[in-house]
Coordinates of C-alpha atoms in Angstrom, one line a residue:
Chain A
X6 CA 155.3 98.1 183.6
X7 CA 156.3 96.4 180.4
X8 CA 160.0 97.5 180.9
X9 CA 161.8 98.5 183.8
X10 CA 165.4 98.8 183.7
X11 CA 167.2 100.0 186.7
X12 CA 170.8 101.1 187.6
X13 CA 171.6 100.4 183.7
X14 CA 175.9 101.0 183.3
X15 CA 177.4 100.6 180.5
X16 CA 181.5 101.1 179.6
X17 CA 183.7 100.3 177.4
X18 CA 186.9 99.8 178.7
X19 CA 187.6 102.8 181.3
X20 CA 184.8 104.9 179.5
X21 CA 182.0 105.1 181.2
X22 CA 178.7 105.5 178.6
X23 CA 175.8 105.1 180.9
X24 CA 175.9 105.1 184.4
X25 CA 172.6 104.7 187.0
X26 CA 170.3 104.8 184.0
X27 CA 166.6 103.7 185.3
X28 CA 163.2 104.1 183.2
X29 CA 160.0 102.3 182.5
X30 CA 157.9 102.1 179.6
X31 CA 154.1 101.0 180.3
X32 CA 152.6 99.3 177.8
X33 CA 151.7 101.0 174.8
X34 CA 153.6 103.9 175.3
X35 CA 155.7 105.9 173.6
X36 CA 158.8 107.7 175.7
X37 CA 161.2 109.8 173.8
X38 CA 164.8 110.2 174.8
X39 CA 166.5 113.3 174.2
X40 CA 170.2 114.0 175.3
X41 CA 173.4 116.1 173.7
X42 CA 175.0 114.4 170.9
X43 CA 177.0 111.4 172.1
X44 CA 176.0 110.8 175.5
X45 CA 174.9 107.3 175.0
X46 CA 171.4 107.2 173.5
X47 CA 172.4 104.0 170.8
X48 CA 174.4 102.5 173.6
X49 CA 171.9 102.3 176.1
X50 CA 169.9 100.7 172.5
X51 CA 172.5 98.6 172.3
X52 CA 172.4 97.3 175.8
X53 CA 168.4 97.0 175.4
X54 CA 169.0 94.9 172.3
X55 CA 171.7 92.7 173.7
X56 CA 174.3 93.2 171.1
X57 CA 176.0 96.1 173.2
X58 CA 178.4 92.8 175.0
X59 CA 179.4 91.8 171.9
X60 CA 181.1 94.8 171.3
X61 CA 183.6 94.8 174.2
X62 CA 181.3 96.7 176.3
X63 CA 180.8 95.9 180.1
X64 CA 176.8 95.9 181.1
X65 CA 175.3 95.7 184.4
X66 CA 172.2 96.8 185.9
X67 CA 168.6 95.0 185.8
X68 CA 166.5 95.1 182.5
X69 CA 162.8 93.5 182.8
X70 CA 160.3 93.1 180.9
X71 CA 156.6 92.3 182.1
X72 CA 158.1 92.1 185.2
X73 CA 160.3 89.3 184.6
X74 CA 163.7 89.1 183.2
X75 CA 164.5 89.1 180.1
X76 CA 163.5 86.2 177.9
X77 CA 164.4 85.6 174.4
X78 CA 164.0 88.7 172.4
X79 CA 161.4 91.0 173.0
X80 CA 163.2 94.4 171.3
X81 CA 163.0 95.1 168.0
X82 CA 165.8 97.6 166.9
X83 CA 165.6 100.0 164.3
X84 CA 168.8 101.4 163.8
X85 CA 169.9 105.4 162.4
X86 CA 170.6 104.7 158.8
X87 CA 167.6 102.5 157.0
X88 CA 170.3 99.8 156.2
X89 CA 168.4 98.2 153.4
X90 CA 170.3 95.8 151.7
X91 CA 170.6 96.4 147.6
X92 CA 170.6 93.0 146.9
X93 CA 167.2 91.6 148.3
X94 CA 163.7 93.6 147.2
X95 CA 162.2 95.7 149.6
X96 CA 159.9 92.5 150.4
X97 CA 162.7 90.3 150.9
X98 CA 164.3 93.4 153.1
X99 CA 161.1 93.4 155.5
X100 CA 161.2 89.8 155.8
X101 CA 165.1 89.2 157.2
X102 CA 164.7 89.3 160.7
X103 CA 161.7 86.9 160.0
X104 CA 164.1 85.0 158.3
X105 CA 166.7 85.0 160.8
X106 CA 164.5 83.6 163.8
X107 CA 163.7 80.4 161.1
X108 CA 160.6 81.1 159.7
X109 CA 159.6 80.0 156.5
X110 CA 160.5 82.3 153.4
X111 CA 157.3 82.0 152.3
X112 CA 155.3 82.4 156.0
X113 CA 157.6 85.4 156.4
X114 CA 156.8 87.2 152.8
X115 CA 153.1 86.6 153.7
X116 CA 153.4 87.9 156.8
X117 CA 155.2 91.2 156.0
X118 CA 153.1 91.6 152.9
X119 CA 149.9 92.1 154.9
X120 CA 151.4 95.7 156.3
X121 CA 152.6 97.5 153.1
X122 CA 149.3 98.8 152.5
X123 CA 149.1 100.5 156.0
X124 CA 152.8 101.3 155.4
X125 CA 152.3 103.0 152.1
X126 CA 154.4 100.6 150.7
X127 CA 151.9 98.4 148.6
X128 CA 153.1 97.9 144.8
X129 CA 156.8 98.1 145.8
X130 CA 157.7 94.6 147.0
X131 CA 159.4 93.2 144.6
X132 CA 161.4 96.8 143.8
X133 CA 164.7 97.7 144.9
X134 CA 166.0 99.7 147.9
X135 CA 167.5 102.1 145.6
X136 CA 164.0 103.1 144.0
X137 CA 162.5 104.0 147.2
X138 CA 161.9 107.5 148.2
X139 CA 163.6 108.6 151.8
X140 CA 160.3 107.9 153.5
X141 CA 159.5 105.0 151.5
X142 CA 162.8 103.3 152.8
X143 CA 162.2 104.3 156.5
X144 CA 158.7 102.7 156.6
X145 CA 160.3 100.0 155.0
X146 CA 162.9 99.6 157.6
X147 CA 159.8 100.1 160.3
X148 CA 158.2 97.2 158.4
X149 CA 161.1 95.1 158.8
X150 CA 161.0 96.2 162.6
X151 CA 157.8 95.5 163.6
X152 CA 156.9 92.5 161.1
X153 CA 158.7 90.2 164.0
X154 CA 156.6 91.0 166.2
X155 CA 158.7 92.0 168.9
X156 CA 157.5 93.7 171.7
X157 CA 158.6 96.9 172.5
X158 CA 160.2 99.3 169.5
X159 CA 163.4 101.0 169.7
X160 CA 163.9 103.7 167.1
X161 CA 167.0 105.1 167.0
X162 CA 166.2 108.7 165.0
X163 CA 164.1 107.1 162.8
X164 CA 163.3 110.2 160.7
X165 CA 167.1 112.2 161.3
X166 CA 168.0 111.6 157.6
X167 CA 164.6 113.0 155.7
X168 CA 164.0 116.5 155.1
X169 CA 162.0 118.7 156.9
X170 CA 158.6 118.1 154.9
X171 CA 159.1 114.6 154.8
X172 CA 160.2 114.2 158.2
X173 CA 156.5 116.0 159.6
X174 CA 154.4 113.8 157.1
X175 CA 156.6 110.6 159.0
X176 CA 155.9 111.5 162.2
X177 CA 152.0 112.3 161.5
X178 CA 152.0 108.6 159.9
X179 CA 153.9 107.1 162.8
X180 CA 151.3 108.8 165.2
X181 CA 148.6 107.2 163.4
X182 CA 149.8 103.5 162.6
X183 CA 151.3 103.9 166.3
X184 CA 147.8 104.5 167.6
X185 CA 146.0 101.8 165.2
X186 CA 148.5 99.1 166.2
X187 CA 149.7 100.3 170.0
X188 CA 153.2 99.7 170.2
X189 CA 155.5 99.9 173.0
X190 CA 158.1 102.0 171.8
X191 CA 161.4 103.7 173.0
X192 CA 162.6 106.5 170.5
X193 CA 165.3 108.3 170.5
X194 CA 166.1 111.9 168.3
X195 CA 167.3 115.2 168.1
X196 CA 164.2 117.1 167.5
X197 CA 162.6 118.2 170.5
X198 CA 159.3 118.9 168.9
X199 CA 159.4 115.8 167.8
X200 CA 159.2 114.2 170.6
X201 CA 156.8 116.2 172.0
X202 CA 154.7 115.6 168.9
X203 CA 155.3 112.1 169.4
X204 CA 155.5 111.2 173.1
X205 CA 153.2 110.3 176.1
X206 CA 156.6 111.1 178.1
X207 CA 160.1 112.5 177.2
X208 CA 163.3 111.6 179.0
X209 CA 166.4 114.3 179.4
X210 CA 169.5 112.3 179.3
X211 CA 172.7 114.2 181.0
X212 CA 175.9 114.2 179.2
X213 CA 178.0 111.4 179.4
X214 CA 178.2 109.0 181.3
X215 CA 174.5 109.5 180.7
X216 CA 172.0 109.1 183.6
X217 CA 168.2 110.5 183.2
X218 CA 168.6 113.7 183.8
X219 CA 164.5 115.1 184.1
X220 CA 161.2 113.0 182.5
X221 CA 158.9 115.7 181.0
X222 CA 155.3 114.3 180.7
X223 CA 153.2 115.4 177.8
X224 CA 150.0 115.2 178.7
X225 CA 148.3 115.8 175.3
X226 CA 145.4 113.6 173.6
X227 CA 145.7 111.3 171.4
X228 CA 145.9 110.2 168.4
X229 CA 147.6 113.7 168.0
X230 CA 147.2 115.6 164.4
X231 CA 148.8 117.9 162.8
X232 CA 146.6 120.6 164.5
X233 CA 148.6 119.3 167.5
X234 CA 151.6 121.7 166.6
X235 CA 149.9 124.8 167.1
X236 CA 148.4 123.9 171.0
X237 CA 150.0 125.5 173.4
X238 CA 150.9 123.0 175.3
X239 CA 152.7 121.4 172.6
X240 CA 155.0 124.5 172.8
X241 CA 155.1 124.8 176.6
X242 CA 156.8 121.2 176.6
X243 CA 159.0 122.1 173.7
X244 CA 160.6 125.4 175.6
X245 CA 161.1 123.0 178.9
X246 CA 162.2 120.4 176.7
X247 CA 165.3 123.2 174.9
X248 CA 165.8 124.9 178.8
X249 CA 166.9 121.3 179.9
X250 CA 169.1 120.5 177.4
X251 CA 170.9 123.5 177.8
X252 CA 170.9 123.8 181.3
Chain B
X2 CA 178.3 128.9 124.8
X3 CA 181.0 126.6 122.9
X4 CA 179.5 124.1 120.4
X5 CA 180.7 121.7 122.9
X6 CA 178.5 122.5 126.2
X7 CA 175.5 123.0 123.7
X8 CA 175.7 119.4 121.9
X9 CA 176.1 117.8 125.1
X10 CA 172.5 117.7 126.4
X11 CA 171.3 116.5 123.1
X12 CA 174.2 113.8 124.0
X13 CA 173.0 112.9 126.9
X14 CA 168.9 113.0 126.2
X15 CA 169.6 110.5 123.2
X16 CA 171.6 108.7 125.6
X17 CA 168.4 108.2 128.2
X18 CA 166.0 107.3 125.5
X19 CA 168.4 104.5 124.3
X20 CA 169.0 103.4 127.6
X21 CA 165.4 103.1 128.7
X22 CA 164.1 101.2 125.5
X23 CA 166.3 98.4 126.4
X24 CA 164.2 95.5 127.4
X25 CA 165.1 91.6 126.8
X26 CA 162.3 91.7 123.7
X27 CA 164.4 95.1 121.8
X28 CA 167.9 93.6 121.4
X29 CA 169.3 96.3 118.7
X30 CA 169.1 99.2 120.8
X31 CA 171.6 97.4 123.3
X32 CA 174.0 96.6 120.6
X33 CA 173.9 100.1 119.5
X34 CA 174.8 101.1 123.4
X35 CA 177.6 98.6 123.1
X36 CA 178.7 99.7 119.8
X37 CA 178.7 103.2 120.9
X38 CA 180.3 101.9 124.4
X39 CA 183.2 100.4 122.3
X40 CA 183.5 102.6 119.8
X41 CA 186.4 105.0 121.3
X42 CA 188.8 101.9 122.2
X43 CA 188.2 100.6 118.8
X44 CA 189.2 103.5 117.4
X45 CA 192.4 104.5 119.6
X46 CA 193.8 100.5 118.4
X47 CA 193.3 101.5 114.6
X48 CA 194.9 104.5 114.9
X49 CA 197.9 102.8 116.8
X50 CA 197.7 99.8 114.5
X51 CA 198.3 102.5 111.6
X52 CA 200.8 104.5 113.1
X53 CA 202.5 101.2 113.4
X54 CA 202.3 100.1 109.7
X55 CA 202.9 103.7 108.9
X56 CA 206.1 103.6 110.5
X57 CA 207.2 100.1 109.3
X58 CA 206.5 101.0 105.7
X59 CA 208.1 104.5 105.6
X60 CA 211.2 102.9 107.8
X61 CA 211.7 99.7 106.0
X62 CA 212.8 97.9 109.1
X63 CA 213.7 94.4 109.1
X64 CA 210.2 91.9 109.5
X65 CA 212.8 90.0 112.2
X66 CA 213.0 93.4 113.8
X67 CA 210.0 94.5 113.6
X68 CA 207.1 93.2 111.4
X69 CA 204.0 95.1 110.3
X70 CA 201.1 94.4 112.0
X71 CA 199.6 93.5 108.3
X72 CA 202.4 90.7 107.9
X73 CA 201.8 89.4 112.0
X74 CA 198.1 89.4 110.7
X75 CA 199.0 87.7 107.6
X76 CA 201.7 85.2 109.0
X77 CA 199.1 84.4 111.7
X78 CA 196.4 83.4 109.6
X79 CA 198.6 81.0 107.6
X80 CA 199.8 79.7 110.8
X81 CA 196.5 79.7 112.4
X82 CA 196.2 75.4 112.9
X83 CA 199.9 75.8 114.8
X84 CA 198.1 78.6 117.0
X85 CA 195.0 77.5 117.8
X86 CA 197.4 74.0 118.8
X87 CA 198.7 76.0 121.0
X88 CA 196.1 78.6 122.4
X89 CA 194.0 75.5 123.4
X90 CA 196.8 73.9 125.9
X91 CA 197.2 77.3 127.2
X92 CA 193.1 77.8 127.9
X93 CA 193.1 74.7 129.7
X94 CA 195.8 75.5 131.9
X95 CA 194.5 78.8 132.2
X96 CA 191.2 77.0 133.4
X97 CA 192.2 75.0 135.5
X98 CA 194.6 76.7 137.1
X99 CA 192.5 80.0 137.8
X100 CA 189.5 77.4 139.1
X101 CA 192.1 75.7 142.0
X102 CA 193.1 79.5 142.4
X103 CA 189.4 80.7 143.5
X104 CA 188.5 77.6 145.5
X105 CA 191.7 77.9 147.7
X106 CA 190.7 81.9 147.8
X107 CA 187.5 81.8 148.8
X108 CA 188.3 79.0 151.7
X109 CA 190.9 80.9 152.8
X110 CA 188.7 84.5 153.0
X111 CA 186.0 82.8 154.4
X112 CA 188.7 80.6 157.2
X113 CA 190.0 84.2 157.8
X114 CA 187.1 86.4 158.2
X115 CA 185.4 83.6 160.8
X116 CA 188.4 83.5 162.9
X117 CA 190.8 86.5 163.9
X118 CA 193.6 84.0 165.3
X119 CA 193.7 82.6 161.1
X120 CA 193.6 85.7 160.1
X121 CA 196.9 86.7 162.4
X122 CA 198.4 83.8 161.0
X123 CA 197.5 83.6 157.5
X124 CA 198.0 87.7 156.6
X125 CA 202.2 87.1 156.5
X126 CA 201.7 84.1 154.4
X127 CA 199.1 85.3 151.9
X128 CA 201.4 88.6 151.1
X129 CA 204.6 86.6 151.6
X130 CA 203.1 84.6 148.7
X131 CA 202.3 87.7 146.2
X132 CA 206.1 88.6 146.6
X133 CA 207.8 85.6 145.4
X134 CA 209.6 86.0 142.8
X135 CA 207.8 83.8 139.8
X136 CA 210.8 84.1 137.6
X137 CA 212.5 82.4 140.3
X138 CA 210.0 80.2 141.5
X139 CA 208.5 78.6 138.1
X140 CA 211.6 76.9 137.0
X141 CA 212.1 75.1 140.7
X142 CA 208.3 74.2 140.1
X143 CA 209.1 72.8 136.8
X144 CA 212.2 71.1 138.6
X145 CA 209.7 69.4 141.4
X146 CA 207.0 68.9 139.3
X147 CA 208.2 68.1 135.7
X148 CA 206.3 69.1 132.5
X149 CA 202.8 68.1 133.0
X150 CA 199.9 70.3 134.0
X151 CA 200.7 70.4 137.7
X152 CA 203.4 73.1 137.8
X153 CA 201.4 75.1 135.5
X154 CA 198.6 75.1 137.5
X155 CA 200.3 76.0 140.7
X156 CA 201.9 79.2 139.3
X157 CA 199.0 80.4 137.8
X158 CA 197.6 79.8 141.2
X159 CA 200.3 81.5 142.9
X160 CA 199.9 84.6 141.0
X161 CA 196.2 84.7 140.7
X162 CA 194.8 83.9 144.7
X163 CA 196.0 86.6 145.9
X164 CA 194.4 89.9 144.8
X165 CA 191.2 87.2 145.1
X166 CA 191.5 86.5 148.5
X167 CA 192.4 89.8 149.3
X168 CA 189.8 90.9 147.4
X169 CA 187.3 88.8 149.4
X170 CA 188.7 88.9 152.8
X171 CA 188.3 93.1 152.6
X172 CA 184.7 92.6 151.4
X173 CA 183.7 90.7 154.2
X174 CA 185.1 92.8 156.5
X175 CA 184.0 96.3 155.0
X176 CA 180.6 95.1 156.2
X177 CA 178.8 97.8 157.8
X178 CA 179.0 97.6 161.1
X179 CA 175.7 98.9 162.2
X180 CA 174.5 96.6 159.4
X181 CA 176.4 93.5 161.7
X182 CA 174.5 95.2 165.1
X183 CA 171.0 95.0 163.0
X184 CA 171.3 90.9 162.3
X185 CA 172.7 90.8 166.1
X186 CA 170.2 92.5 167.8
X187 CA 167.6 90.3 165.5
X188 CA 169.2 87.5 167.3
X189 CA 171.5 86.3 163.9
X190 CA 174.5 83.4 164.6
X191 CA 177.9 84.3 162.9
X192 CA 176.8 82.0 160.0
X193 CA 173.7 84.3 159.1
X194 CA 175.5 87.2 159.6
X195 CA 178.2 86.0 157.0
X196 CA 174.9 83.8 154.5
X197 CA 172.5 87.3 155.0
X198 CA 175.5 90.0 154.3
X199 CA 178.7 89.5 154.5
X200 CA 178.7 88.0 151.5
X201 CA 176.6 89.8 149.2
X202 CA 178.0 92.7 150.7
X203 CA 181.6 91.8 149.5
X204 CA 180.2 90.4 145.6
X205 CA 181.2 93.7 144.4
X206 CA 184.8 94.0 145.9
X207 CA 185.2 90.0 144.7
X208 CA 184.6 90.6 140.9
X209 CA 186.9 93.7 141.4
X210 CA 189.7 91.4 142.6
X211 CA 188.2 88.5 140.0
X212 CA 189.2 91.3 137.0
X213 CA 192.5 91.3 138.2
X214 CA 193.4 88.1 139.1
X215 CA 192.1 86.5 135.6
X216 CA 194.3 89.3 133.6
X217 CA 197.7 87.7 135.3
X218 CA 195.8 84.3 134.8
X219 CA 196.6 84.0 131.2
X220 CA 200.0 86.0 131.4
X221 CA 200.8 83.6 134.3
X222 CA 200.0 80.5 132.1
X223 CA 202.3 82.2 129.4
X224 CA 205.1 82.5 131.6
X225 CA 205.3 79.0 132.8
X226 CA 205.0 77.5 130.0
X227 CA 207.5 79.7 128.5
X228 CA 209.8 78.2 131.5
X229 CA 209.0 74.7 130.2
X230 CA 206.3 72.7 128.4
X231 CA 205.2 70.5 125.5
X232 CA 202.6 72.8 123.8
X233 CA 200.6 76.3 124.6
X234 CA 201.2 79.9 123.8
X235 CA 204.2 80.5 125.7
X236 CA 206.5 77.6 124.5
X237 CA 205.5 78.7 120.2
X238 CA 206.9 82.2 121.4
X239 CA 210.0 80.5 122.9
X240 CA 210.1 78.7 119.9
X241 CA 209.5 81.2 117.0
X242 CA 211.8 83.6 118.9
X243 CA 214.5 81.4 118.7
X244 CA 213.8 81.1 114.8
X245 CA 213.8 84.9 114.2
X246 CA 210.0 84.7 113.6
X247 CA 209.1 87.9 115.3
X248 CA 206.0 88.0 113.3
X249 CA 204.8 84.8 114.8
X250 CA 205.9 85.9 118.5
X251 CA 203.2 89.1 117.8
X252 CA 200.6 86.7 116.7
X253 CA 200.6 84.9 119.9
X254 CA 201.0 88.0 121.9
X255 CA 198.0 89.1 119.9
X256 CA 196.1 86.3 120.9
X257 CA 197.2 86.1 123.8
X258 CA 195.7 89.9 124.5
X259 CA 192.2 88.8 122.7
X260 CA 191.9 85.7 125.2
X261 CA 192.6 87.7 128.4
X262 CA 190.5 90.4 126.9
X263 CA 187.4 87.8 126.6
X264 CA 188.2 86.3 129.4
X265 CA 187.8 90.0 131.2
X266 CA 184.9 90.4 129.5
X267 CA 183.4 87.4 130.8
X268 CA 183.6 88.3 134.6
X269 CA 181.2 91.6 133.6
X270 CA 178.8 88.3 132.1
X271 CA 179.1 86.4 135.1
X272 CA 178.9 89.8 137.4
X273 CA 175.3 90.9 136.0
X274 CA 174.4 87.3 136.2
X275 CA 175.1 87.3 140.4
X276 CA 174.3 90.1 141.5
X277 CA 171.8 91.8 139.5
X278 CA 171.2 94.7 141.8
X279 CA 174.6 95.7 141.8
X280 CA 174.1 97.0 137.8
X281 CA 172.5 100.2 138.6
X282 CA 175.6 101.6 141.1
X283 CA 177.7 100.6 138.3
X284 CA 177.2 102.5 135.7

């Protein structure tokens, strides 16, 4: 398993946020996590990512990753909003965490610059945040994810701001630069046909203090299209996917 | 449709084309924007400015009393060497003080927003230090300090640092705090955190606070030298007042009101300068 967290808690004081949580993620594969609205989905991000601590909050459990503890940092977070900063160019914006671990401004531009073509970002370096379309700023903040080269993704509703149409054309482009460059990923979101669309495997997370409450496998080929969304089974996992929820 | 709500499009479509065919190489467009930009102020001071002679004139007040702003024009031309003696005591302490003013500002934000325990202690102190009384506390200054720059400095100082620091110290800490959980989860220190956004984050807020701060500047160099000193703005007025020359008290209130308005100016300058990308919100 690339990562296997067991018994995951999380609190914050006497609130209890996750409690018992285990999952795994093989390599390569994308799991969605699903749950009502405020049962814990960012925290148990947070925890993943390290930062949840430094917030106050208590942690325990085991996290591993290739079967070993954690060492340095293998998750890259990409958070709800796109947080692009105004005052560095969508290049600079892609290269920060690059920038952060000490790499050479110049290593990290050329680096980051070799994915805005498959990102659909190509011409736009040097523009600001600002100029960017809603999609053009979430592929940016994808770029700025993945360009470190951590290795397994955590998107936290990467597509929850964009509208309907855009939010279908982003999730047939994640599918495909998902399949091209075979990322581990964690995602979480809203939209339960999205991560049916999206996922290999779907976890149900109960209210809080969140635990998993039912993994729902969606055993669909891949690389999926959009021809996907009319199969069936597509909609079969979709229904179980709504009957959980509210259950 | 009132001839109002059907002019305004037009307005507004001659607006855009100006506004996109400024470029560095097309200068006279952007002067035209200006123009246009300062055109209504402009217009609200002659109208005052006449309303004032008007009244003078029709009165026939005193010039002691109250002078026409023709005569404080007039009398402050011919006077203009004893002014500009003056004005240039006042810029320098204006200068210097308003420079020691950001220096201690910014180290005291940037001590405060690393460590909680300074900002506990410092909050009391920086407000405590925005109500003092100046009128009370520049002549004791002048009493420790004597005539020289020093006192001068430090109550232009005293009345300027704190809308900066406060200024500051609330721009750092409106960060985003999802924006601090991104640089923490790529495994940033407190230092990048602060270098990567922090503070450009809190640029905006600053020259907010900076536009303040340098409009007390000059009226803060005014005051204390109107307390005590050899030469600058502050001690002509005390001076001319004394003599009846009301006329001459205007002129330096006038200029006075032209240097703070420059100097006001200037921090727009210096704002488009630092942060660039910050233009575009702005407008």
């Amino acid at each position: 398993m690339k990562v296997r967290v067991r018994d995951l808690a999380v609190s914050y004081g006497d609130l209890d946020v996750l409690s018992g949580m285990s999952l795994d993620v093989a390599a390569g594969e994308l799991v969605s996590i699903v749950g009502p609205s405020g049962c814990g989905k960012s925290t148990l991000f947070g925890a993943l990512a390290g930062i949840a601590g430094e917030d106050g909050a208590t942690v325990t459990g085991t996290v591993e990753v290739d079967g070993g503890p954690v060492r340095g940092a293998p998750f890259g977070l990409m958070p709800q909003q796109d947080l692009l900063f105004p005052w560095r160019t969508v290049l600079d914006n892609t290269t920060l965490g690059l920038e952060v671990a000490g790499t050479s401004r110049r290593e990290a531009r050329a680096r980051a610059q070799a994915l805005f073509e498959p990102f659909g970002l190509a011409g736009f370096e040097q523009a600001r945040p600002g100029e960017l379309s809603g999609g053009m700023r979430q592929r940016a903040a994808l770029l700025r994810t993945v360009v470190g080269g951590r290795e397994v993704l955590l998107l936290d509703e990467p597509f929850g701001a964009l509208d309907a149409l855009t939010r279908t054309a982003m999730q047939e482009w994640l599918e495909s630069v998902r399949d091209r460059y075979g990322w581990t990923t964690l995602l979480i979101t809203h939209d339960v046909r999205e991560a049916a669309f999206l996922s290999d495997r779907v976890l149900v997370l109960s209210p809080r203090p969140a635990t998993v409450r039912r993994e729902i496998a969606v055993d669909l080929p891949r690389p999926r299209t959009r021809a996907v969304l009319t199969d069936p089974r597509l909609a079969a996992v979709e229904a179980e996917l709504l009957d959980t929820l509210r259950a | 449709m009132s001839p109002v709500s059907t002019r305004s499009p037009v307005r507004t479509a001659s607006a855009v084309s100006t506004r996109s065919a400024v470029s560095p190489a097309a200068p006279a467009p952007g002067r035209t924007t200006l123009l246009r930009r300062l055109a209504p102020a402009v217009l609200v001071v002659a109208a005052l400015l006449t309303l004032w002679q008007a009244a003078v004139t029709l009165t026939g007040v005193r010039p002691q009393v109250l002078p026409s702003p023709l005569r404080v024009l007039e009398q402050g031309w011919a006077f203009r060497g004893a002014l500009w003696d003056n004005a240039l005591p006042t810029i320098q302490v204006t200068a210097i003080g308003f420079a020691v003013s950001l220096t201690v500002a910014w180290a005291i934000a940037i001590a405060v927003d690393f460590s909680p325990w300074l900002r506990r202690a410092l909050t009391p102190l920086l407000v405590a230090s925005q109500t003092l009384p100046v009128m009370a506390i520049a002549p004791l200054l002048i009493i420790w300090f004597g005539f020289g720059l020093l006192p001068k400095v430090l109550v232009i100082a005293l009345v300027t640092f704190f809308p900066v620091a406060v200024g500051l110290i609330e721009g750092f800490a409106a960060t985003d705090r999802s924006a601090t959980a991104l640089l923490r989860s790529m495994g940033a220190s407190r230092l990048q955190q602060f270098r990567y956004v922090r503070l450009p984050g809190a640029l905006p807020s600053f020259f907010t606070a900076l536009r303040v701060a340098i409009t007390y500047a000059v009226t803060g160099a005014i005051f204390a030298e109107y307390v005590g000193a050899r030469a600058g703005l502050g001690i002509f007025m005390q001076l001319q007042k004394n003599q009846f020359r009301t006329d001459l008290v205007l002129a330096a209130v006038a200029v006075t009101a032209v240097l703070s308005i420059a100097l006001f100016g200037l921090t727009y300058a210096v704002q488009r300068l630092v942060t660039p990308w910050y233009r575009g919100d702005h407008r």
